[in-house]
Short mmCIF file of N, CA and C in Angstrom, two decimals:
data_model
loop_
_atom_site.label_atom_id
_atom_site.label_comp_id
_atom_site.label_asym_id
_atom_site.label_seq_id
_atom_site.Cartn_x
_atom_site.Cartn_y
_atom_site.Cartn_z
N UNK D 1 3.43 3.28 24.48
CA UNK D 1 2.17 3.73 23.93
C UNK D 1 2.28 5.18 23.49
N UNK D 2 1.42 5.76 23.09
CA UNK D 2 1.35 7.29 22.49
C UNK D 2 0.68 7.96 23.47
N UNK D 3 0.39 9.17 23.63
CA UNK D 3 -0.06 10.35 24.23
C UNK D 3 -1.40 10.51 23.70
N UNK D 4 -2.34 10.71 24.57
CA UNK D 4 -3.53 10.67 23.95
C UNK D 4 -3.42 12.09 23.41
N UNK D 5 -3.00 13.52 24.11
CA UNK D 5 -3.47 14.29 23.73
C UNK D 5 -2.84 14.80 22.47
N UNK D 6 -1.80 13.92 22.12
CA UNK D 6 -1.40 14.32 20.29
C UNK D 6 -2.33 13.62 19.28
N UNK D 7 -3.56 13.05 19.56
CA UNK D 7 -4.46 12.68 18.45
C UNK D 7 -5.17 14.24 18.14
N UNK D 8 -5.43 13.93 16.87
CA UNK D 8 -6.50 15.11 16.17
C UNK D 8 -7.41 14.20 15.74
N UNK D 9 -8.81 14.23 16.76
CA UNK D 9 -9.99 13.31 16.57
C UNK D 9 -11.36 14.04 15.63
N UNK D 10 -10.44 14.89 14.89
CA UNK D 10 -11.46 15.74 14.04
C UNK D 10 -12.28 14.55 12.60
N UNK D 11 -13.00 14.46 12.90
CA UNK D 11 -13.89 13.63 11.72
C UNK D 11 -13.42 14.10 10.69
N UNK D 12 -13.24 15.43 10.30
CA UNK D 12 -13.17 15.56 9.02
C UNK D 12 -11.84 14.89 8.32
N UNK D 13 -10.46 14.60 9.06
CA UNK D 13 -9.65 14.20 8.15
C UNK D 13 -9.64 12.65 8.16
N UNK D 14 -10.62 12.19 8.83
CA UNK D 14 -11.06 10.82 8.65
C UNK D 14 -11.73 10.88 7.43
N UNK D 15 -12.68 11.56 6.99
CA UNK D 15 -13.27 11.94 6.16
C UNK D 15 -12.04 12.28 4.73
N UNK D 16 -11.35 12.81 4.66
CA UNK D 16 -10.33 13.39 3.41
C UNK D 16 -9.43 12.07 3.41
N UNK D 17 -9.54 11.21 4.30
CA UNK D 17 -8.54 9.83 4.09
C UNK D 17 -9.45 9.13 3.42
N UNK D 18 -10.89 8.61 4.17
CA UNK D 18 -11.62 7.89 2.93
C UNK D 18 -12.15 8.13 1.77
N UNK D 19 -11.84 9.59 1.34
CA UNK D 19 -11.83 10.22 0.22
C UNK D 19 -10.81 10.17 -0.44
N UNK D 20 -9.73 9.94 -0.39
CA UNK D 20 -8.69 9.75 -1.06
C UNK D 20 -8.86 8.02 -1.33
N UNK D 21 -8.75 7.30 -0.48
CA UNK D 21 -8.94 5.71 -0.69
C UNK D 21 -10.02 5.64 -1.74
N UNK D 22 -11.65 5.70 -1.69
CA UNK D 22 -12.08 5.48 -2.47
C UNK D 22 -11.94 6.28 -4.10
N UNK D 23 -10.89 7.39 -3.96
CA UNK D 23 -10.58 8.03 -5.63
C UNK D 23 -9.80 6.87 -5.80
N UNK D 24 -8.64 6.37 -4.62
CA UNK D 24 -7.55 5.55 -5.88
C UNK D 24 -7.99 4.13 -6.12
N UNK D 25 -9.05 3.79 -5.17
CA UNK D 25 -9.82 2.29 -5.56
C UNK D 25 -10.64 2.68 -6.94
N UNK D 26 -11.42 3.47 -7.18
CA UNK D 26 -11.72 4.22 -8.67
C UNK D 26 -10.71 4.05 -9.84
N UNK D 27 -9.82 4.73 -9.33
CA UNK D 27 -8.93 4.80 -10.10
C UNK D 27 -8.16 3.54 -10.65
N UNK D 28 -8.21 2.47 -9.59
CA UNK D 28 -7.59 1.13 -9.73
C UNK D 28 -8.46 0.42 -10.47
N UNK D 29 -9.86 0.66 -10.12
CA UNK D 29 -11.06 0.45 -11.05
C UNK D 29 -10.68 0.35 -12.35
N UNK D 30 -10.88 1.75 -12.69
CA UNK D 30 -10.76 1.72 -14.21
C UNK D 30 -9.71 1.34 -14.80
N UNK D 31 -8.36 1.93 -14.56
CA UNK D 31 -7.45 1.14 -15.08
C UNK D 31 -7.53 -0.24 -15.01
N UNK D 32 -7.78 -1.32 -14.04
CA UNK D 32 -7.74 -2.96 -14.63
C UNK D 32 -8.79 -2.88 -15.80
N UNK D 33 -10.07 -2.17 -15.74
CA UNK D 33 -10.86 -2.39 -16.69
C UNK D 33 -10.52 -1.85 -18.26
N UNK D 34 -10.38 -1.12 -18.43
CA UNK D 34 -9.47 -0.56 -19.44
C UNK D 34 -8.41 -0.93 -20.29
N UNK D 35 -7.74 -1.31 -19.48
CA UNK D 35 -6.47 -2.09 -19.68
C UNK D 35 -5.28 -0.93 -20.40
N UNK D 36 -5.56 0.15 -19.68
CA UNK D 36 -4.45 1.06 -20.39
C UNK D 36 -3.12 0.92 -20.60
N UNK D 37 -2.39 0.25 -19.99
CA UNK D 37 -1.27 -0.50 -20.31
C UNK D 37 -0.96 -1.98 -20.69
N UNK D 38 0.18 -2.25 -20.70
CA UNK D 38 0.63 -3.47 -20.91
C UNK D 38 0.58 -4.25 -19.62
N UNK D 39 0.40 -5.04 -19.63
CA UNK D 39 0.17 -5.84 -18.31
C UNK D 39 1.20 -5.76 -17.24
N UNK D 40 2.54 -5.80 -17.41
CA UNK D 40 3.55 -5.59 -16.25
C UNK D 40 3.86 -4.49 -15.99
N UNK D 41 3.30 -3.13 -16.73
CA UNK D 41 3.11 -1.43 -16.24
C UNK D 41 1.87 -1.93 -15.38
N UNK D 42 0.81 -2.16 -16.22
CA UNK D 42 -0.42 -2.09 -15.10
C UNK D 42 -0.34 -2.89 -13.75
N UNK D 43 0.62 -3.82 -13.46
CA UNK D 43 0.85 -4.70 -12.32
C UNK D 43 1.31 -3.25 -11.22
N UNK D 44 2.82 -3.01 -12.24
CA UNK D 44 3.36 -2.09 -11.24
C UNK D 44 2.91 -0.70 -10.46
N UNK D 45 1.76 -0.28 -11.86
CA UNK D 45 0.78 1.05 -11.35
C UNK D 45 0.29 0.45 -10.41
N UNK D 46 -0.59 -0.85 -10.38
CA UNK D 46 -1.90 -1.16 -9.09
C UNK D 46 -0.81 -1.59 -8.01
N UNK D 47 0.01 -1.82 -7.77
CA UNK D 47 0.77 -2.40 -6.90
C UNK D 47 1.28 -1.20 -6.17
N UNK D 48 1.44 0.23 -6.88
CA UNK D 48 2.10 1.23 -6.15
C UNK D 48 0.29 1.77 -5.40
N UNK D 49 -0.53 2.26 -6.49
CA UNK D 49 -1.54 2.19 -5.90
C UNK D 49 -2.41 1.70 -4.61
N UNK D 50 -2.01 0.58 -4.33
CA UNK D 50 -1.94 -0.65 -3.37
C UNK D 50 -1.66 -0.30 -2.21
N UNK D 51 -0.07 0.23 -2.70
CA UNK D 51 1.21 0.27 -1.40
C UNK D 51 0.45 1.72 -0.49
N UNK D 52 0.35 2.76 -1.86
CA UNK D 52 -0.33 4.16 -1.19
C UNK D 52 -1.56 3.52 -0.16
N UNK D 53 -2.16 2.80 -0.89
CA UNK D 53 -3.69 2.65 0.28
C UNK D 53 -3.80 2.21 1.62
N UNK D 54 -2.80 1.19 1.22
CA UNK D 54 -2.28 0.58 2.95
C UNK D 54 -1.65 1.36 3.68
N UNK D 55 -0.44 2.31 2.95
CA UNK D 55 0.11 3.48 3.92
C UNK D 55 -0.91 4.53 4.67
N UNK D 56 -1.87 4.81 3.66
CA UNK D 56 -2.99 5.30 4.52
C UNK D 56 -3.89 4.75 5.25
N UNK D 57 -3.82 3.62 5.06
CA UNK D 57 -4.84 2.98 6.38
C UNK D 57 -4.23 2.47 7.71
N UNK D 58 -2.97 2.10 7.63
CA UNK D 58 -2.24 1.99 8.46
C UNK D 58 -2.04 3.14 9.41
N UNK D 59 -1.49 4.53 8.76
CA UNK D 59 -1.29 5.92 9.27
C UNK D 59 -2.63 6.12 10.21
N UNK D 60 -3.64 6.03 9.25
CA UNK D 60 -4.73 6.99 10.48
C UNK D 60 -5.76 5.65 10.62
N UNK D 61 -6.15 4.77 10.36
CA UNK D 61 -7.29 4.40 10.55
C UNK D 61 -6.87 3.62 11.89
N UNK D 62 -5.47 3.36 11.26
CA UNK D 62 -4.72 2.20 12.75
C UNK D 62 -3.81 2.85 13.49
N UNK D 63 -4.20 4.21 13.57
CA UNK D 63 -3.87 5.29 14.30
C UNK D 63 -1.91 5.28 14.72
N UNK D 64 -1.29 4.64 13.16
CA UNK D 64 0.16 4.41 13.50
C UNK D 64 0.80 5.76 12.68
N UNK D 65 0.51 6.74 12.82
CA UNK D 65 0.66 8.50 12.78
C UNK D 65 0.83 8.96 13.91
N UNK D 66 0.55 8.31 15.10
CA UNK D 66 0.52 8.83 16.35
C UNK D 66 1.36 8.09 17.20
N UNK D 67 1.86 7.19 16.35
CA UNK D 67 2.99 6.11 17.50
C UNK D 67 3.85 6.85 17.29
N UNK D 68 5.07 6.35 18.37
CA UNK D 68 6.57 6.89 18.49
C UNK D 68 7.40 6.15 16.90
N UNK D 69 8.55 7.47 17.05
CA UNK D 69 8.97 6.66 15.59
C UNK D 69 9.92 5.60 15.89
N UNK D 70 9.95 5.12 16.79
CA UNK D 70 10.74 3.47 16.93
C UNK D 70 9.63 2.49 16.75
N UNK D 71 8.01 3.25 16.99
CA UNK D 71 7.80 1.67 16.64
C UNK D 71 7.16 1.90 15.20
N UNK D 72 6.79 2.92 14.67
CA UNK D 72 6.94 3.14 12.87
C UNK D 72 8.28 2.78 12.15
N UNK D 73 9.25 2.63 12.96
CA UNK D 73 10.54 2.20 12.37
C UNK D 73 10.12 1.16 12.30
N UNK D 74 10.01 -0.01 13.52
CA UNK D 74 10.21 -1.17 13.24
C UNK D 74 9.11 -2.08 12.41
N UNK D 75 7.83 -1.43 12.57
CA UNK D 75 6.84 -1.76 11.12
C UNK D 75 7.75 -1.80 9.98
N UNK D 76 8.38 -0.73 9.59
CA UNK D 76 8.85 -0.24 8.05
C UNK D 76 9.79 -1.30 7.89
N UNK D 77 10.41 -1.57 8.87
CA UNK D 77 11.90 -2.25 8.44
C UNK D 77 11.12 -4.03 8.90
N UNK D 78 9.72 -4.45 9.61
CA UNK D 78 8.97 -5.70 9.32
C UNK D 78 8.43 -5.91 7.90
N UNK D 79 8.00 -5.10 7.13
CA UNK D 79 7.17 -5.21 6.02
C UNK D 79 8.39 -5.13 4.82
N UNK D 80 9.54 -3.99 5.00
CA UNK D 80 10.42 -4.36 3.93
C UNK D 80 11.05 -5.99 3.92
N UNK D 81 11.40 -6.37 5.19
CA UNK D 81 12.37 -7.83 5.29
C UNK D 81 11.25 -8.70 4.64
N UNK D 82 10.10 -8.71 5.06
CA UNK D 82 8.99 -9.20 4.32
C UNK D 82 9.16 -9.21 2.67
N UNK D 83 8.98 -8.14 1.99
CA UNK D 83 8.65 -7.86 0.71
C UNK D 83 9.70 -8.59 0.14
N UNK D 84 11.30 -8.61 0.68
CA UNK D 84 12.56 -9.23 0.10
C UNK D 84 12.71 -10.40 0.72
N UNK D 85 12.33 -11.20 1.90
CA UNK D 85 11.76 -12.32 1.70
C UNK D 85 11.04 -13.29 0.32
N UNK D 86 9.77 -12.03 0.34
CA UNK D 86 9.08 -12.85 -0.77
C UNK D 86 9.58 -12.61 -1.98
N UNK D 87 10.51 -11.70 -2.14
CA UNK D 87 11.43 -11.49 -4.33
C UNK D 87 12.07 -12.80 -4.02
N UNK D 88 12.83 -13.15 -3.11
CA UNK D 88 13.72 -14.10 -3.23
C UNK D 88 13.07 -15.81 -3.70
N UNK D 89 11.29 -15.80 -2.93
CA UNK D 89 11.05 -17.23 -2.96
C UNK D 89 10.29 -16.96 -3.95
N UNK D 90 9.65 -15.94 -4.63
CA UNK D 90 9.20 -15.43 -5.79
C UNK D 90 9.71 -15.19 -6.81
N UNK D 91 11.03 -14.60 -7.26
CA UNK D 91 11.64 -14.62 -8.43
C UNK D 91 11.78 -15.07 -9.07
N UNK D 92 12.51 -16.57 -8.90
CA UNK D 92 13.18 -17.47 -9.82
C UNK D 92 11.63 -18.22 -10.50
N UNK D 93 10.57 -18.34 -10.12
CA UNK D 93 8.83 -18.13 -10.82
C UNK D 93 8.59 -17.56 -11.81
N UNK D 94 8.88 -16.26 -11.22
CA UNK D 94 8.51 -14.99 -11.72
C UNK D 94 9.01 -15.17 -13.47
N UNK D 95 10.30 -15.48 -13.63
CA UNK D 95 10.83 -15.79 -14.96
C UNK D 95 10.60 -16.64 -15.50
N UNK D 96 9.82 -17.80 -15.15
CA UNK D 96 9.42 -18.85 -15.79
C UNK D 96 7.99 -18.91 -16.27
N UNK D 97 7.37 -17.84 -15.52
CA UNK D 97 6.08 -18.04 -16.07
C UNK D 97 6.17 -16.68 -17.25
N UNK D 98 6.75 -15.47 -16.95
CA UNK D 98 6.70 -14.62 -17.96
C UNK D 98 7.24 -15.42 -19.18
N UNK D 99 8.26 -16.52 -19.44
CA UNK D 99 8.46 -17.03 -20.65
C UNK D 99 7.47 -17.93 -21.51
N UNK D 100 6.41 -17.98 -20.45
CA UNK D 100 5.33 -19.39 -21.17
C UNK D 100 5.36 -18.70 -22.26
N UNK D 101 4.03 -17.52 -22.27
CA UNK D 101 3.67 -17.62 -23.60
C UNK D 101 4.25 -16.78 -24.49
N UNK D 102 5.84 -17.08 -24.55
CA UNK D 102 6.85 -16.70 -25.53
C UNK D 102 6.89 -18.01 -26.34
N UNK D 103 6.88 -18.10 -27.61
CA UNK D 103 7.36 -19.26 -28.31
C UNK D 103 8.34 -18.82 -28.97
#
C-alpha cells in the first residue's frame, strides 16, 4: 500500500485536473464536430487525447501517483500487453475495412 502521509489532499489540484479533462473533452468536442482532419489523423488526435485523459484519471482521481513504482510498473506493462494484444486480433480488419470504400 502507499503512505498516507505522501498524499497532497489539497482540493485545488483536484480542481486543475478536472480543468484540464474538461478543456481536452472540449477540445475532443470540437474537433469530431468540425471535422478538421481527415478521418485517420482525427482517429489518431482523439485517441492520443483519450490516452492523456485516462493517464490523468488514473494518476490522481485513482490516486495511482501515490502508489509505489512496482505497482505503476505493472499497470503500464498490463495495459501495454493489452493494447498489442488487441493490434494483433485487430489488424488484419483494420485493412480490410479501410479498402471498402476504395474502388
Amino acid at each position: 500500500m502507499h503512505d498516507i502521509a505522501t498524499h497532497d489532499d489539497s482540493k485545488g489540484q483536484y480542481f486543475w485536473v478536472w480543468g484540464a479533462l474538461l478543456v481536452l473533452t472540449a477540445i475532443e468536442v470540437v474537433l469530431a464536430y468540425r471535422q478538421v482532419f481527415e478521418p485517420v489523423r482525427m482517429l489518431e488526435i482523439l485517441m492520443l487525447l483519450s490516452i492523456i485523459k485516462s493517464a490523468l484519471i488514473i494518476a490522481y482521481f485513482m490516486h495511482m501517483k501515490f502508489e509505489k513504482a512496482i505497482m505503476r510498473w505493472m499497470i503500464t506493462i498490463s495495459v501495454v500487453a493489452c493494447f498489442i494484444i488487441m493490434y494483433f486480433f485487430f489488424f488484419p480488419d483494420a485493412g480490410r475495412i479501410s479498402t471498402m470504400g476504395v474502388k
